Short mmCIF file of C-alpha atoms in Angstrom, two decimals:
data_model
loop_
_atom_site.label_atom_id
_atom_site.label_comp_id
_atom_site.label_asym_id
_atom_site.label_seq_id
_atom_site.Cartn_x
_atom_site.Cartn_y
_atom_site.Cartn_z
CA GLY A 246 0.00 0.00 0.00
CA ALA A 247 1.00 3.62 -0.33
CA GLY A 248 3.05 5.16 2.42
CA VAL A 249 3.13 8.73 3.63
CA SER A 250 3.72 11.16 0.79
CA GLN A 251 4.89 14.76 0.94
CA SER A 252 5.03 17.52 -1.62
CA PRO A 253 6.93 19.29 -2.86
CA ARG A 254 10.07 17.27 -2.22
CA TYR A 255 12.21 20.39 -2.59
CA LYS A 256 11.28 24.01 -2.13
CA VAL A 257 13.45 27.06 -2.55
CA ALA A 258 12.05 30.30 -1.18
CA LYS A 259 13.34 33.83 -0.98
CA ARG A 260 13.49 35.26 2.51
CA GLY A 261 10.12 36.76 3.36
CA GLN A 262 8.07 34.48 1.10
CA ASP A 263 5.29 32.27 2.40
CA VAL A 264 5.46 28.51 1.77
CA ALA A 265 2.99 25.63 2.11
CA LEU A 266 4.09 22.04 2.57
CA ARG A 267 1.67 19.18 2.06
CA CYS A 268 1.43 15.79 3.74
CA ASP A 269 -0.75 12.88 2.64
CA PRO A 270 -0.81 10.34 5.48
CA ILE A 271 -1.47 6.64 5.15
CA SER A 272 -5.18 6.16 4.56
CA GLY A 273 -7.07 5.66 7.80
CA HIS A 274 -4.30 6.88 10.04
CA VAL A 275 -5.77 8.97 12.81
CA SER A 276 -2.62 10.60 14.11
CA LEU A 277 -0.43 12.95 12.11
CA PHE A 278 2.82 14.55 13.24
CA TRP A 279 5.12 17.21 11.77
CA TYR A 280 8.83 17.29 12.57
CA GLN A 281 11.65 19.61 11.57
CA GLN A 282 15.09 18.19 10.85
CA ALA A 283 18.05 20.53 10.62
CA LEU A 284 21.16 19.31 8.82
CA GLY A 285 23.15 16.94 10.98
CA GLN A 286 20.49 16.62 13.65
CA GLY A 287 17.62 14.38 14.60
CA PRO A 288 14.02 15.33 13.82
CA GLU A 289 12.37 17.68 16.28
CA PHE A 290 8.65 17.68 16.99
CA LEU A 291 6.56 20.56 15.70
CA THR A 292 2.90 19.66 16.03
CA TYR A 293 0.41 16.77 16.31
CA PHE A 294 -3.12 16.15 15.04
CA GLN A 295 -5.63 13.53 15.99
CA ASN A 296 -8.11 13.53 13.13
CA GLU A 297 -8.77 17.24 12.47
CA ALA A 298 -7.96 18.37 15.99
CA GLN A 299 -4.56 19.90 16.62
CA LEU A 300 -3.80 18.53 20.08
CA ASP A 301 -0.23 19.68 20.52
CA LYS A 302 1.54 22.57 18.83
CA SER A 303 4.16 23.10 21.48
CA GLY A 304 7.03 22.55 19.05
CA LEU A 305 6.13 25.26 16.55
CA PRO A 306 9.07 27.69 16.77
CA SER A 307 7.13 30.90 16.18
CA ASP A 308 3.75 32.27 15.19
CA ARG A 309 4.97 32.26 11.60
CA PHE A 310 4.38 28.50 11.60
CA PHE A 311 0.84 27.24 11.17
CA ALA A 312 -0.50 23.75 10.50
CA GLU A 313 -3.93 22.49 9.61
CA ARG A 314 -5.73 19.25 8.86
CA PRO A 315 -9.29 20.39 8.12
CA GLU A 316 -10.81 17.06 7.10
CA GLY A 317 -8.70 14.79 9.23
CA SER A 318 -6.65 13.50 6.32
CA VAL A 319 -4.28 15.73 4.33
CA SER A 320 -2.31 18.24 6.35
CA THR A 321 -0.57 21.45 5.36
CA LEU A 322 2.27 23.13 7.20
CA LYS A 323 2.49 26.80 6.34
CA ILE A 324 5.42 29.06 7.09
CA GLN A 325 4.91 32.76 6.70
CA ARG A 326 7.65 35.29 6.00
CA THR A 327 10.31 32.60 5.78
CA GLN A 328 13.70 33.22 7.37
CA GLN A 329 17.04 31.55 6.68
CA GLU A 330 16.83 29.66 9.96
CA ASP A 331 13.71 27.94 8.64
CA SER A 332 15.87 26.00 6.16
CA ALA A 333 15.50 22.35 7.08
CA VAL A 334 13.80 19.11 6.08
CA TYR A 335 10.19 18.99 7.18
CA LEU A 336 9.00 15.47 7.91
CA CYS A 337 5.46 14.24 8.26
CA ALA A 338 4.55 11.01 10.07
CA SER A 339 1.27 9.21 10.61
CA SER A 340 0.07 6.41 12.85
CA PHE A 341 -3.11 4.54 13.63
CA LEU A 342 -3.56 4.87 17.39
CA SER A 343 -0.27 3.05 17.94
CA TYR A 344 3.21 3.87 19.02
CA GLU A 345 4.74 3.27 15.58
CA GLN A 346 4.94 6.33 13.37
CA PHE A 347 5.46 6.00 9.63
CA PHE A 348 7.45 8.79 8.06
CA GLY A 349 7.25 10.40 4.65
CA PRO A 350 10.32 11.33 2.59
CA GLY A 351 10.27 14.94 3.78
CA THR A 352 10.32 18.32 2.08
CA ARG A 353 13.68 20.06 1.96
CA LEU A 354 13.14 23.79 2.36
CA THR A 355 15.95 26.16 1.46
CA VAL A 356 15.47 29.84 2.25
CA LEU A 357 17.80 32.15 0.38
CA GLY B 3 21.30 14.37 -3.05
CA GLU B 4 21.48 15.99 0.36
CA SER B 5 23.32 14.32 3.19
CA VAL B 6 21.83 13.41 6.53
CA GLY B 7 24.10 13.80 9.49
CA LEU B 8 27.14 15.62 8.19
CA HIS B 9 28.45 16.22 11.70
CA LEU B 10 27.22 13.13 13.47
CA PRO B 11 29.41 10.60 15.26
CA THR B 12 30.48 7.91 12.83
CA LEU B 13 30.87 4.20 13.34
CA SER B 14 32.90 2.43 10.68
CA VAL B 15 32.66 -1.37 10.45
CA GLN B 16 33.76 -3.97 7.95
CA GLU B 17 31.20 -5.90 5.99
CA GLY B 18 30.27 -9.03 7.88
CA ASP B 19 31.21 -7.69 11.30
CA ASN B 20 28.67 -6.90 14.00
CA SER B 21 27.75 -3.28 14.73
CA ILE B 22 26.71 -1.77 18.04
CA ILE B 23 25.16 1.68 18.11
CA ASN B 24 24.49 3.29 21.47
CA CYS B 25 22.03 5.91 22.63
CA ALA B 26 21.36 7.65 25.93
CA TYR B 27 17.78 8.78 26.48
CA SER B 28 16.62 11.54 28.73
CA ASN B 29 13.11 10.93 30.03
CA SER B 30 12.72 8.31 32.74
CA ALA B 31 8.96 8.36 32.06
CA SER B 32 9.41 7.16 28.47
CA ASP B 33 7.80 3.79 27.94
CA TYR B 34 8.48 3.08 24.30
CA PHE B 35 11.72 3.22 22.36
CA ILE B 36 12.37 2.91 18.65
CA TRP B 37 15.36 2.69 16.40
CA TYR B 38 15.08 4.37 13.02
CA LYS B 39 17.36 4.16 9.99
CA GLN B 40 17.62 7.19 7.73
CA GLU B 41 19.27 7.17 4.32
CA SER B 42 20.10 10.34 2.45
CA GLY B 43 17.04 11.97 0.96
CA LYS B 44 14.62 9.71 2.78
CA GLY B 45 12.53 9.84 5.90
CA PRO B 46 13.31 7.74 8.97
CA GLN B 47 12.51 4.06 8.50
CA PHE B 48 11.40 1.91 11.44
CA ILE B 49 13.85 -0.84 12.39
CA ILE B 50 12.82 -2.22 15.77
CA ASP B 51 11.06 -1.11 18.92
CA ILE B 52 10.96 -2.08 22.56
CA ARG B 53 8.61 -1.36 25.45
CA SER B 54 9.93 -0.30 28.83
CA ASN B 55 8.82 -3.57 30.42
CA MET B 56 11.38 -5.45 28.35
CA ASP B 57 15.17 -5.34 28.33
CA LYS B 58 15.86 -7.12 25.06
CA ARG B 59 14.09 -7.65 21.78
CA GLN B 60 15.32 -9.38 18.66
CA GLY B 61 14.40 -8.94 15.04
CA GLN B 62 15.93 -10.09 11.81
CA ARG B 63 19.70 -9.40 12.20
CA VAL B 64 18.94 -6.69 14.77
CA THR B 65 18.70 -6.69 18.55
CA VAL B 66 17.74 -3.82 20.82
CA LEU B 67 18.86 -3.73 24.44
CA LEU B 68 17.32 -1.43 27.02
CA ASN B 69 18.92 -0.54 30.35
CA LYS B 70 16.47 1.60 32.27
CA THR B 71 18.77 1.96 35.25
CA VAL B 72 21.24 4.05 33.28
CA LYS B 73 18.77 5.16 30.61
CA HIS B 74 20.72 3.53 27.82
CA LEU B 75 19.59 1.92 24.59
CA SER B 76 21.67 0.00 22.08
CA LEU B 77 21.13 -1.41 18.61
CA GLN B 78 23.11 -4.43 17.53
CA ILE B 79 23.28 -5.33 13.85
CA ALA B 80 24.62 -8.77 13.02
CA ALA B 81 26.67 -9.44 9.91
CA THR B 82 26.58 -5.83 8.80
CA GLN B 83 25.98 -5.31 5.09
CA PRO B 84 26.71 -2.36 2.77
CA GLY B 85 22.97 -1.66 2.64
CA ASP B 86 23.06 -0.97 6.37
CA SER B 87 25.05 2.22 5.75
CA ALA B 88 22.87 5.08 6.97
CA VAL B 89 22.28 7.34 9.94
CA TYR B 90 20.63 5.62 12.91
CA PHE B 91 18.48 7.44 15.43
CA CYS B 92 16.98 6.25 18.67
CA ALA B 93 13.67 7.79 19.66
CA GLU B 94 11.51 7.68 22.77
CA ASN B 95 7.94 8.52 23.61
CA THR B 96 5.51 8.32 26.47
CA GLY B 97 2.24 7.29 24.87
CA THR B 98 0.47 5.97 21.82
CA ALA B 99 -0.34 9.42 20.55
CA SER B 100 2.62 11.39 21.73
CA LYS B 101 5.54 12.99 20.01
CA LEU B 102 8.79 11.18 19.46
CA THR B 103 11.95 12.64 20.96
CA PHE B 104 14.95 11.72 18.85
CA GLY B 105 18.55 11.26 19.89
CA THR B 106 21.43 12.87 18.04
CA GLY B 107 22.07 9.98 15.66
CA THR B 108 25.04 7.90 14.57
CA ARG B 109 26.31 7.46 11.02
CA LEU B 110 27.14 3.85 10.22
CA GLN B 111 29.67 3.31 7.42
CA VAL B 112 30.18 -0.21 6.15
CA THR B 113 33.48 -0.83 4.44
CA LEU B 114 34.09 -3.69 2.03
#
């Protein structure tokens, strides 16, 4: 079956631009997570959804970061007024009420 | 493609040897631990997990050991193969719908 997919795979933005990153979780997976992975580091938690409800957004680094999952399936992570420090790989993971999280390939964001 | 873990600790082993990758975790309340493998340009891939009520679990060519007393986790890979070359992360969480907290990662290089 299909795994978690993310688009675009690569995104280059000029500083100050807004970007939107998409995640398509595994069908039927209730839980959806976003992580940020800086070069040379492990992924760091950003936010978590259970169905359409955003239950934890404690990892979002600033109010420029916003995530939504309006129908409890596809999720979008939006970053407004991008800064160079936002450059990273953004990973999406989904799970079905279990410990195991399945990760997508990530979107590499480069802010110039 | 981009590299994962440019500045991570590196373990270099010969093909056919056994590998041991170590990880120290931080939260004594964590009750679930996972090892992930991450190749360049890809998301983390599940290898093996272990619950806190166990101290050892074996999979195919891999074994995870958990020492709760010193909050230490290790991944043993038997008969290491070139395809095992990647960055390995340990991760911990405290519930079925909670965020994963990742360790810093170790790059495994398999030499022929």
